[in-house]
Amino acid sequence: MAGSIPIQIKTAKTTPAERRAVKGSKIVPVILTAIAILFFILMLIVPLISVFAKAFEQGANLYFASITDPIAWKAIKLTLITIAITVPINTVFGLTAAWAIAKFKFKGKNVLITFIDLPFSISPVVAGLIFVLLFSTSHGLLAPLLNAWGLKIIFAPPGIILATLFVTLPFVAREIIPLMEAQGTTEEEAALTLGASGWKTFWLVTLPNIKWALLYGIMLTAARSAGEFGAVSVVSGHIRGLTNTVPLHVEILYNEYKFSAAFAVASLLTLIALINLIVKNVAHWKIKQQSKI
């Protein structure tokens, strides 16, 4: 067009310092990622491989013989019984406590939260000693009642179950409380407004929203129940074939220099940890998918 003034576009030139800064900003994530991967390999992959390598060091026959040994099987059976009792009880408690804390306002809420977090702040060994002071039939505070009724809790399976219940108390509640608080009460209030009962609201509205976090909390409880050592060691008495769980049996085998057998039994706990890791990743992915909807 005649008489028009040409427009000149000037491109901004980056200085050497700016180019170095951009290059440095690209290198930092690569270095951090490499450090994280290296840490993951050294702290997780290498120990996992070592456990199974040591377990099969003397052949598959010894591996399966160590697992199917009558004493080992009794330890596995006691561990499974402990899980079967502990997980449902703490699941019901965790759901009830989380529902109350996240959905209602009441006096004593902080006390309940403190009670839930108590096992995190007390050493498992100290927790075991507390149960001994309470339930020992020789010097416990409740010894007269226990002796009168003929009950034995310490150095018996009931003591192991009680100690495991205590140390695994927070896991379900602590997994679902933040999620339930973030979700609020809008959907529950809408369901109640439409005439649904409280129980129906829980089953059809609340539970579907927290099912993956609940599953992860249950898996954490089961894994900790299977692998608990400190509190169980104190209350069990280490009676072989009667009060030894899998971790205690592994300790005994290791102290007797039966290393391959010890790692063979320990591989069962490792498998539980791997399953727990898989469930954790699936649960976190599902929770993220729900938050995007």
PDB file of C-alpha atoms in Angstrom, residues 17-282:
ATOM      1  CA  ALA A  17      23.998 -15.596  31.251  1.00  0.00           C
ATOM      2  CA  GLU A  18      20.369 -16.239  30.288  1.00  0.00           C
ATOM      3  CA  ARG A  19      21.383 -19.151  28.051  1.00  0.00           C
ATOM      4  CA  ARG A  20      23.400 -20.682  30.885  1.00  0.00           C
ATOM      5  CA  ALA A  21      20.433 -20.272  33.227  1.00  0.00           C
ATOM      6  CA  VAL A  22      18.090 -22.047  30.780  1.00  0.00           C
ATOM      7  CA  LYS A  23      20.591 -24.838  30.261  1.00  0.00           C
ATOM      8  CA  GLY A  24      21.052 -25.177  34.022  1.00  0.00           C
ATOM      9  CA  SER A  25      17.287 -25.339  34.566  1.00  0.00           C
ATOM     10  CA  LYS A  26      17.131 -28.310  32.176  1.00  0.00           C
ATOM     11  CA  ILE A  27      20.038 -30.132  33.797  1.00  0.00           C
ATOM     12  CA  VAL A  28      18.740 -29.908  37.385  1.00  0.00           C
ATOM     13  CA  PRO A  29      15.600 -32.099  36.801  1.00  0.00           C
ATOM     14  CA  VAL A  30      17.759 -34.693  35.025  1.00  0.00           C
ATOM     15  CA  ILE A  31      20.195 -34.841  37.951  1.00  0.00           C
ATOM     16  CA  LEU A  32      17.412 -35.066  40.533  1.00  0.00           C
ATOM     17  CA  THR A  33      15.676 -37.809  38.547  1.00  0.00           C
ATOM     18  CA  ALA A  34      18.921 -39.769  38.260  1.00  0.00           C
ATOM     19  CA  ILE A  35      19.506 -39.471  42.017  1.00  0.00           C
ATOM     20  CA  ALA A  36      15.960 -40.639  42.743  1.00  0.00           C
ATOM     21  CA  ILE A  37      16.316 -43.642  40.399  1.00  0.00           C
ATOM     22  CA  LEU A  38      19.679 -44.555  41.915  1.00  0.00           C
ATOM     23  CA  PHE A  39      18.233 -44.329  45.428  1.00  0.00           C
ATOM     24  CA  PHE A  40      15.265 -46.477  44.343  1.00  0.00           C
ATOM     25  CA  ILE A  41      17.580 -49.138  42.917  1.00  0.00           C
ATOM     26  CA  LEU A  42      19.904 -49.209  45.944  1.00  0.00           C
ATOM     27  CA  MET A  43      17.198 -49.102  48.632  1.00  0.00           C
ATOM     28  CA  LEU A  44      14.486 -51.252  47.039  1.00  0.00           C
ATOM     29  CA  ILE A  45      15.509 -53.264  43.977  1.00  0.00           C
ATOM     30  CA  VAL A  46      18.872 -54.512  45.271  1.00  0.00           C
ATOM     31  CA  PRO A  47      17.507 -55.624  48.686  1.00  0.00           C
ATOM     32  CA  LEU A  48      14.558 -57.389  47.024  1.00  0.00           C
ATOM     33  CA  ILE A  49      16.842 -59.268  44.655  1.00  0.00           C
ATOM     34  CA  SER A  50      19.167 -60.111  47.552  1.00  0.00           C
ATOM     35  CA  VAL A  51      16.338 -61.588  49.635  1.00  0.00           C
ATOM     36  CA  PHE A  52      15.207 -63.963  46.900  1.00  0.00           C
ATOM     37  CA  ALA A  53      18.778 -64.772  45.806  1.00  0.00           C
ATOM     38  CA  LYS A  54      19.690 -65.742  49.363  1.00  0.00           C
ATOM     39  CA  ALA A  55      16.413 -67.653  49.790  1.00  0.00           C
ATOM     40  CA  PHE A  56      17.144 -69.840  46.743  1.00  0.00           C
ATOM     41  CA  GLU A  57      20.889 -69.999  47.398  1.00  0.00           C
ATOM     42  CA  GLN A  58      20.765 -73.705  48.302  1.00  0.00           C
ATOM     43  CA  GLY A  59      18.106 -74.670  45.814  1.00  0.00           C
ATOM     44  CA  ALA A  60      14.342 -74.700  45.484  1.00  0.00           C
ATOM     45  CA  ASN A  61      14.000 -77.875  47.561  1.00  0.00           C
ATOM     46  CA  LEU A  62      15.415 -76.183  50.654  1.00  0.00           C
ATOM     47  CA  TYR A  63      13.313 -73.102  49.964  1.00  0.00           C
ATOM     48  CA  PHE A  64      10.028 -75.003  49.962  1.00  0.00           C
ATOM     49  CA  ALA A  65      11.176 -77.222  52.829  1.00  0.00           C
ATOM     50  CA  SER A  66      11.838 -74.103  54.925  1.00  0.00           C
ATOM     51  CA  ILE A  67       8.384 -72.716  54.205  1.00  0.00           C
ATOM     52  CA  THR A  68       6.534 -75.998  54.732  1.00  0.00           C
ATOM     53  CA  ASP A  69       8.440 -76.938  57.887  1.00  0.00           C
ATOM     54  CA  PRO A  70       5.877 -77.634  60.693  1.00  0.00           C
ATOM     55  CA  ILE A  71       7.317 -74.927  62.966  1.00  0.00           C
ATOM     56  CA  ALA A  72       7.394 -72.417  60.107  1.00  0.00           C
ATOM     57  CA  TRP A  73       3.852 -73.332  59.101  1.00  0.00           C
ATOM     58  CA  LYS A  74       2.640 -72.735  62.674  1.00  0.00           C
ATOM     59  CA  ALA A  75       4.253 -69.286  62.580  1.00  0.00           C
ATOM     60  CA  ILE A  76       2.589 -68.574  59.224  1.00  0.00           C
ATOM     61  CA  LYS A  77      -0.752 -69.821  60.541  1.00  0.00           C
ATOM     62  CA  LEU A  78      -0.538 -67.590  63.633  1.00  0.00           C
ATOM     63  CA  THR A  79       0.373 -64.624  61.441  1.00  0.00           C
ATOM     64  CA  LEU A  80      -2.606 -65.261  59.151  1.00  0.00           C
ATOM     65  CA  ILE A  81      -4.950 -65.578  62.151  1.00  0.00           C
ATOM     66  CA  THR A  82      -3.619 -62.277  63.518  1.00  0.00           C
ATOM     67  CA  ILE A  83      -4.221 -60.584  60.157  1.00  0.00           C
ATOM     68  CA  ALA A  84      -7.714 -62.096  59.860  1.00  0.00           C
ATOM     69  CA  ILE A  85      -8.710 -60.660  63.247  1.00  0.00           C
ATOM     70  CA  THR A  86      -6.813 -57.370  63.192  1.00  0.00           C
ATOM     71  CA  VAL A  87      -7.745 -56.112  59.735  1.00  0.00           C
ATOM     72  CA  PRO A  88     -11.579 -56.278  60.049  1.00  0.00           C
ATOM     73  CA  ILE A  89     -11.567 -54.722  63.534  1.00  0.00           C
ATOM     74  CA  ASN A  90      -9.312 -51.829  62.570  1.00  0.00           C
ATOM     75  CA  THR A  91     -11.183 -51.361  59.285  1.00  0.00           C
ATOM     76  CA  VAL A  92     -14.492 -50.934  61.108  1.00  0.00           C
ATOM     77  CA  PHE A  93     -12.862 -48.632  63.666  1.00  0.00           C
ATOM     78  CA  GLY A  94     -11.108 -46.599  60.968  1.00  0.00           C
ATOM     79  CA  LEU A  95     -14.289 -46.144  58.933  1.00  0.00           C
ATOM     80  CA  THR A  96     -16.303 -45.156  61.999  1.00  0.00           C
ATOM     81  CA  ALA A  97     -13.675 -42.730  63.293  1.00  0.00           C
ATOM     82  CA  ALA A  98     -13.078 -41.173  59.860  1.00  0.00           C
ATOM     83  CA  TRP A  99     -16.826 -40.765  59.259  1.00  0.00           C
ATOM     84  CA  ALA A 100     -17.240 -39.020  62.623  1.00  0.00           C
ATOM     85  CA  ILE A 101     -14.174 -36.781  62.248  1.00  0.00           C
ATOM     86  CA  ALA A 102     -14.716 -35.760  58.612  1.00  0.00           C
ATOM     87  CA  LYS A 103     -18.497 -35.431  58.509  1.00  0.00           C
ATOM     88  CA  PHE A 104     -19.517 -34.148  61.961  1.00  0.00           C
ATOM     89  CA  LYS A 105     -18.584 -31.497  64.502  1.00  0.00           C
ATOM     90  CA  PHE A 106     -18.553 -32.661  68.100  1.00  0.00           C
ATOM     91  CA  LYS A 107     -16.743 -32.130  71.369  1.00  0.00           C
ATOM     92  CA  GLY A 108     -13.746 -34.349  71.826  1.00  0.00           C
ATOM     93  CA  LYS A 109     -12.829 -34.543  68.122  1.00  0.00           C
ATOM     94  CA  ASN A 110      -9.228 -33.539  68.854  1.00  0.00           C
ATOM     95  CA  VAL A 111      -9.049 -36.148  71.612  1.00  0.00           C
ATOM     96  CA  LEU A 112     -10.182 -38.821  69.138  1.00  0.00           C
ATOM     97  CA  ILE A 113      -7.588 -37.705  66.576  1.00  0.00           C
ATOM     98  CA  THR A 114      -4.892 -37.809  69.272  1.00  0.00           C
ATOM     99  CA  PHE A 115      -6.003 -41.301  70.250  1.00  0.00           C
ATOM    100  CA  ILE A 116      -5.761 -42.447  66.626  1.00  0.00           C
ATOM    101  CA  ASP A 117      -2.251 -41.005  66.268  1.00  0.00           C
ATOM    102  CA  LEU A 118      -1.043 -42.446  69.584  1.00  0.00           C
ATOM    103  CA  PRO A 119       0.520 -45.624  68.113  1.00  0.00           C
ATOM    104  CA  PHE A 120       2.644 -43.432  65.823  1.00  0.00           C
ATOM    105  CA  SER A 121       4.215 -41.660  68.809  1.00  0.00           C
ATOM    106  CA  ILE A 122       4.839 -44.711  71.010  1.00  0.00           C
ATOM    107  CA  SER A 123       7.582 -47.221  70.328  1.00  0.00           C
ATOM    108  CA  PRO A 124       6.159 -50.681  69.566  1.00  0.00           C
ATOM    109  CA  VAL A 125       8.430 -52.125  72.260  1.00  0.00           C
ATOM    110  CA  VAL A 126       6.982 -49.708  74.821  1.00  0.00           C
ATOM    111  CA  ALA A 127       3.479 -50.625  73.648  1.00  0.00           C
ATOM    112  CA  GLY A 128       4.305 -54.287  74.231  1.00  0.00           C
ATOM    113  CA  LEU A 129       5.588 -53.513  77.726  1.00  0.00           C
ATOM    114  CA  ILE A 130       2.354 -51.663  78.496  1.00  0.00           C
ATOM    115  CA  PHE A 131       0.359 -54.768  77.614  1.00  0.00           C
ATOM    116  CA  VAL A 132       2.658 -56.879  79.805  1.00  0.00           C
ATOM    117  CA  LEU A 133       2.092 -54.511  82.743  1.00  0.00           C
ATOM    118  CA  LEU A 134      -1.655 -54.765  82.199  1.00  0.00           C
ATOM    119  CA  PHE A 135      -2.218 -58.419  81.354  1.00  0.00           C
ATOM    120  CA  SER A 136       0.640 -60.386  82.856  1.00  0.00           C
ATOM    121  CA  THR A 137      -0.764 -63.133  85.109  1.00  0.00           C
ATOM    122  CA  SER A 138       2.166 -62.763  87.527  1.00  0.00           C
ATOM    123  CA  HIS A 139       2.590 -59.008  88.033  1.00  0.00           C
ATOM    124  CA  GLY A 140       0.034 -57.286  85.774  1.00  0.00           C
ATOM    125  CA  LEU A 141      -2.559 -54.834  87.034  1.00  0.00           C
ATOM    126  CA  LEU A 142      -5.331 -57.178  85.891  1.00  0.00           C
ATOM    127  CA  ALA A 143      -3.598 -60.334  87.142  1.00  0.00           C
ATOM    128  CA  PRO A 144      -6.201 -61.128  89.861  1.00  0.00           C
ATOM    129  CA  LEU A 145      -9.069 -61.068  87.354  1.00  0.00           C
ATOM    130  CA  LEU A 146      -7.159 -63.029  84.720  1.00  0.00           C
ATOM    131  CA  ASN A 147      -6.145 -65.696  87.219  1.00  0.00           C
ATOM    132  CA  ALA A 148      -9.669 -65.923  88.608  1.00  0.00           C
ATOM    133  CA  TRP A 149     -11.118 -66.440  85.111  1.00  0.00           C
ATOM    134  CA  GLY A 150      -8.276 -68.663  83.919  1.00  0.00           C
ATOM    135  CA  LEU A 151      -7.331 -66.360  81.045  1.00  0.00           C
ATOM    136  CA  LYS A 152      -3.846 -66.089  79.597  1.00  0.00           C
ATOM    137  CA  ILE A 153      -3.116 -63.138  77.334  1.00  0.00           C
ATOM    138  CA  ILE A 154       0.609 -62.465  77.599  1.00  0.00           C
ATOM    139  CA  PHE A 155       2.852 -65.165  76.076  1.00  0.00           C
ATOM    140  CA  ALA A 156      -0.201 -66.397  74.184  1.00  0.00           C
ATOM    141  CA  PRO A 157      -1.929 -65.581  70.865  1.00  0.00           C
ATOM    142  CA  PRO A 158      -4.419 -63.096  72.442  1.00  0.00           C
ATOM    143  CA  GLY A 159      -1.520 -60.881  73.522  1.00  0.00           C
ATOM    144  CA  ILE A 160      -0.083 -60.935  70.006  1.00  0.00           C
ATOM    145  CA  ILE A 161      -3.460 -59.946  68.548  1.00  0.00           C
ATOM    146  CA  LEU A 162      -3.928 -57.116  71.077  1.00  0.00           C
ATOM    147  CA  ALA A 163      -0.439 -55.727  70.425  1.00  0.00           C
ATOM    148  CA  THR A 164      -0.963 -55.902  66.666  1.00  0.00           C
ATOM    149  CA  LEU A 165      -4.350 -54.221  66.971  1.00  0.00           C
ATOM    150  CA  PHE A 166      -2.711 -51.320  68.795  1.00  0.00           C
ATOM    151  CA  VAL A 167       0.179 -50.723  66.394  1.00  0.00           C
ATOM    152  CA  THR A 168      -2.055 -50.974  63.293  1.00  0.00           C
ATOM    153  CA  LEU A 169      -4.871 -48.828  64.688  1.00  0.00           C
ATOM    154  CA  PRO A 170      -4.198 -45.606  62.699  1.00  0.00           C
ATOM    155  CA  PHE A 171      -3.651 -46.888  59.155  1.00  0.00           C
ATOM    156  CA  VAL A 172      -7.204 -47.138  57.802  1.00  0.00           C
ATOM    157  CA  ALA A 173      -8.402 -43.971  59.519  1.00  0.00           C
ATOM    158  CA  ARG A 174      -5.378 -41.926  58.482  1.00  0.00           C
ATOM    159  CA  GLU A 175      -5.734 -42.938  54.829  1.00  0.00           C
ATOM    160  CA  ILE A 176      -9.393 -41.955  54.462  1.00  0.00           C
ATOM    161  CA  ILE A 177      -9.782 -38.967  56.834  1.00  0.00           C
ATOM    162  CA  PRO A 178      -8.013 -36.441  54.520  1.00  0.00           C
ATOM    163  CA  LEU A 179      -9.958 -37.699  51.499  1.00  0.00           C
ATOM    164  CA  MET A 180     -13.316 -37.534  53.286  1.00  0.00           C
ATOM    165  CA  GLU A 181     -12.551 -34.039  54.568  1.00  0.00           C
ATOM    166  CA  ALA A 182     -11.609 -32.893  51.046  1.00  0.00           C
ATOM    167  CA  GLN A 183     -14.831 -34.329  49.608  1.00  0.00           C
ATOM    168  CA  GLY A 184     -16.958 -32.466  52.148  1.00  0.00           C
ATOM    169  CA  THR A 185     -20.554 -33.310  53.011  1.00  0.00           C
ATOM    170  CA  THR A 186     -22.418 -31.981  49.952  1.00  0.00           C
ATOM    171  CA  GLU A 187     -23.238 -35.360  48.418  1.00  0.00           C
ATOM    172  CA  GLU A 188     -24.297 -36.886  51.738  1.00  0.00           C
ATOM    173  CA  GLU A 189     -26.546 -33.906  52.504  1.00  0.00           C
ATOM    174  CA  ALA A 190     -28.148 -34.209  49.044  1.00  0.00           C
ATOM    175  CA  ALA A 191     -28.816 -37.920  49.602  1.00  0.00           C
ATOM    176  CA  LEU A 192     -30.350 -37.280  53.015  1.00  0.00           C
ATOM    177  CA  THR A 193     -32.493 -34.511  51.545  1.00  0.00           C
ATOM    178  CA  LEU A 194     -33.817 -36.968  48.952  1.00  0.00           C
ATOM    179  CA  GLY A 195     -34.897 -39.316  51.735  1.00  0.00           C
ATOM    180  CA  ALA A 196     -32.001 -41.766  51.974  1.00  0.00           C
ATOM    181  CA  SER A 197     -31.210 -43.146  55.411  1.00  0.00           C
ATOM    182  CA  GLY A 198     -27.827 -42.616  57.012  1.00  0.00           C
ATOM    183  CA  TRP A 199     -26.822 -46.242  56.418  1.00  0.00           C
ATOM    184  CA  LYS A 200     -27.927 -46.120  52.769  1.00  0.00           C
ATOM    185  CA  THR A 201     -26.103 -42.837  52.286  1.00  0.00           C
ATOM    186  CA  PHE A 202     -22.924 -44.381  53.592  1.00  0.00           C
ATOM    187  CA  TRP A 203     -23.129 -47.460  51.340  1.00  0.00           C
ATOM    188  CA  LEU A 204     -24.235 -45.703  48.142  1.00  0.00           C
ATOM    189  CA  VAL A 205     -22.508 -42.317  48.423  1.00  0.00           C
ATOM    190  CA  THR A 206     -19.633 -42.233  50.906  1.00  0.00           C
ATOM    191  CA  LEU A 207     -18.136 -45.695  50.459  1.00  0.00           C
ATOM    192  CA  PRO A 208     -17.810 -45.556  46.632  1.00  0.00           C
ATOM    193  CA  ASN A 209     -15.948 -42.253  46.966  1.00  0.00           C
ATOM    194  CA  ILE A 210     -13.366 -43.643  49.398  1.00  0.00           C
ATOM    195  CA  LYS A 211     -13.085 -47.269  48.279  1.00  0.00           C
ATOM    196  CA  TRP A 212      -9.569 -47.001  46.832  1.00  0.00           C
ATOM    197  CA  ALA A 213      -8.151 -45.106  49.802  1.00  0.00           C
ATOM    198  CA  LEU A 214      -9.898 -47.627  52.051  1.00  0.00           C
ATOM    199  CA  LEU A 215      -8.332 -50.517  50.115  1.00  0.00           C
ATOM    200  CA  TYR A 216      -4.890 -49.013  50.535  1.00  0.00           C
ATOM    201  CA  GLY A 217      -5.471 -48.505  54.269  1.00  0.00           C
ATOM    202  CA  ILE A 218      -6.524 -52.145  54.588  1.00  0.00           C
ATOM    203  CA  MET A 219      -3.405 -53.293  52.718  1.00  0.00           C
ATOM    204  CA  LEU A 220      -1.188 -51.192  54.996  1.00  0.00           C
ATOM    205  CA  THR A 221      -2.882 -52.699  58.038  1.00  0.00           C
ATOM    206  CA  ALA A 222      -2.420 -56.228  56.710  1.00  0.00           C
ATOM    207  CA  ALA A 223       1.227 -55.624  55.814  1.00  0.00           C
ATOM    208  CA  ARG A 224       2.014 -54.128  59.230  1.00  0.00           C
ATOM    209  CA  SER A 225       0.130 -56.950  60.958  1.00  0.00           C
ATOM    210  CA  ALA A 226       2.227 -59.509  59.114  1.00  0.00           C
ATOM    211  CA  GLY A 227       5.532 -57.735  59.688  1.00  0.00           C
ATOM    212  CA  GLU A 228       5.158 -56.322  63.213  1.00  0.00           C
ATOM    213  CA  PHE A 229       8.137 -57.293  65.336  1.00  0.00           C
ATOM    214  CA  GLY A 230       8.711 -54.981  68.316  1.00  0.00           C
ATOM    215  CA  ALA A 231       5.427 -55.181  70.214  1.00  0.00           C
ATOM    216  CA  VAL A 232       4.832 -58.822  69.279  1.00  0.00           C
ATOM    217  CA  SER A 233       8.333 -59.775  70.401  1.00  0.00           C
ATOM    218  CA  VAL A 234       7.646 -58.414  73.887  1.00  0.00           C
ATOM    219  CA  VAL A 235       4.253 -60.062  74.439  1.00  0.00           C
ATOM    220  CA  SER A 236       4.895 -63.381  72.670  1.00  0.00           C
ATOM    221  CA  GLY A 237       7.556 -64.960  74.855  1.00  0.00           C
ATOM    222  CA  HIS A 238       9.197 -66.457  71.726  1.00  0.00           C
ATOM    223  CA  ILE A 239       7.670 -69.894  72.312  1.00  0.00           C
ATOM    224  CA  ARG A 240       8.551 -71.840  69.197  1.00  0.00           C
ATOM    225  CA  GLY A 241       5.544 -73.435  67.554  1.00  0.00           C
ATOM    226  CA  LEU A 242       3.089 -71.578  69.806  1.00  0.00           C
ATOM    227  CA  THR A 243       3.623 -67.801  69.917  1.00  0.00           C
ATOM    228  CA  ASN A 244       6.120 -67.134  67.125  1.00  0.00           C
ATOM    229  CA  THR A 245       4.853 -65.149  64.163  1.00  0.00           C
ATOM    230  CA  VAL A 246       6.716 -65.062  60.843  1.00  0.00           C
ATOM    231  CA  PRO A 247       9.089 -62.177  61.794  1.00  0.00           C
ATOM    232  CA  LEU A 248       9.985 -63.862  65.085  1.00  0.00           C
ATOM    233  CA  HIS A 249      10.556 -67.171  63.315  1.00  0.00           C
ATOM    234  CA  VAL A 250      12.862 -65.429  60.840  1.00  0.00           C
ATOM    235  CA  GLU A 251      14.857 -63.965  63.743  1.00  0.00           C
ATOM    236  CA  ILE A 252      15.251 -67.387  65.359  1.00  0.00           C
ATOM    237  CA  LEU A 253      16.410 -68.989  62.102  1.00  0.00           C
ATOM    238  CA  TYR A 254      18.878 -66.182  61.504  1.00  0.00           C
ATOM    239  CA  ASN A 255      20.276 -66.419  65.043  1.00  0.00           C
ATOM    240  CA  GLU A 256      20.751 -70.160  64.490  1.00  0.00           C
ATOM    241  CA  TYR A 257      22.801 -69.371  61.348  1.00  0.00           C
ATOM    242  CA  LYS A 258      20.189 -70.959  59.086  1.00  0.00           C
ATOM    243  CA  PHE A 259      20.475 -68.067  56.668  1.00  0.00           C
ATOM    244  CA  SER A 260      18.860 -69.617  53.605  1.00  0.00           C
ATOM    245  CA  ALA A 261      15.880 -70.815  55.635  1.00  0.00           C
ATOM    246  CA  ALA A 262      15.563 -67.395  57.290  1.00  0.00           C
ATOM    247  CA  PHE A 263      15.537 -65.612  53.928  1.00  0.00           C
ATOM    248  CA  ALA A 264      13.119 -68.179  52.503  1.00  0.00           C
ATOM    249  CA  VAL A 265      10.550 -67.404  55.213  1.00  0.00           C
ATOM    250  CA  ALA A 266      11.354 -63.687  54.967  1.00  0.00           C
ATOM    251  CA  SER A 267      10.548 -63.802  51.249  1.00  0.00           C
ATOM    252  CA  LEU A 268       6.886 -64.287  52.203  1.00  0.00           C
ATOM    253  CA  LEU A 269       6.926 -60.901  53.923  1.00  0.00           C
ATOM    254  CA  THR A 270       8.700 -59.467  50.887  1.00  0.00           C
ATOM    255  CA  LEU A 271       5.898 -60.702  48.634  1.00  0.00           C
ATOM    256  CA  ILE A 272       3.374 -58.977  50.906  1.00  0.00           C
ATOM    257  CA  ALA A 273       5.393 -55.764  50.589  1.00  0.00           C
ATOM    258  CA  LEU A 274       5.428 -56.035  46.788  1.00  0.00           C
ATOM    259  CA  ILE A 275       1.668 -56.610  46.667  1.00  0.00           C
ATOM    260  CA  ASN A 276       1.216 -53.639  48.980  1.00  0.00           C
ATOM    261  CA  LEU A 277       3.329 -51.470  46.661  1.00  0.00           C
ATOM    262  CA  ILE A 278       1.264 -52.468  43.621  1.00  0.00           C
ATOM    263  CA  VAL A 279      -2.017 -51.783  45.430  1.00  0.00           C
ATOM    264  CA  LYS A 280      -0.677 -48.421  46.593  1.00  0.00           C
ATOM    265  CA  ASN A 281       0.120 -47.319  43.039  1.00  0.00           C
ATOM    266  CA  VAL A 282      -3.243 -48.520  41.724  1.00  0.00           C
TER     267      VAL A 282
END
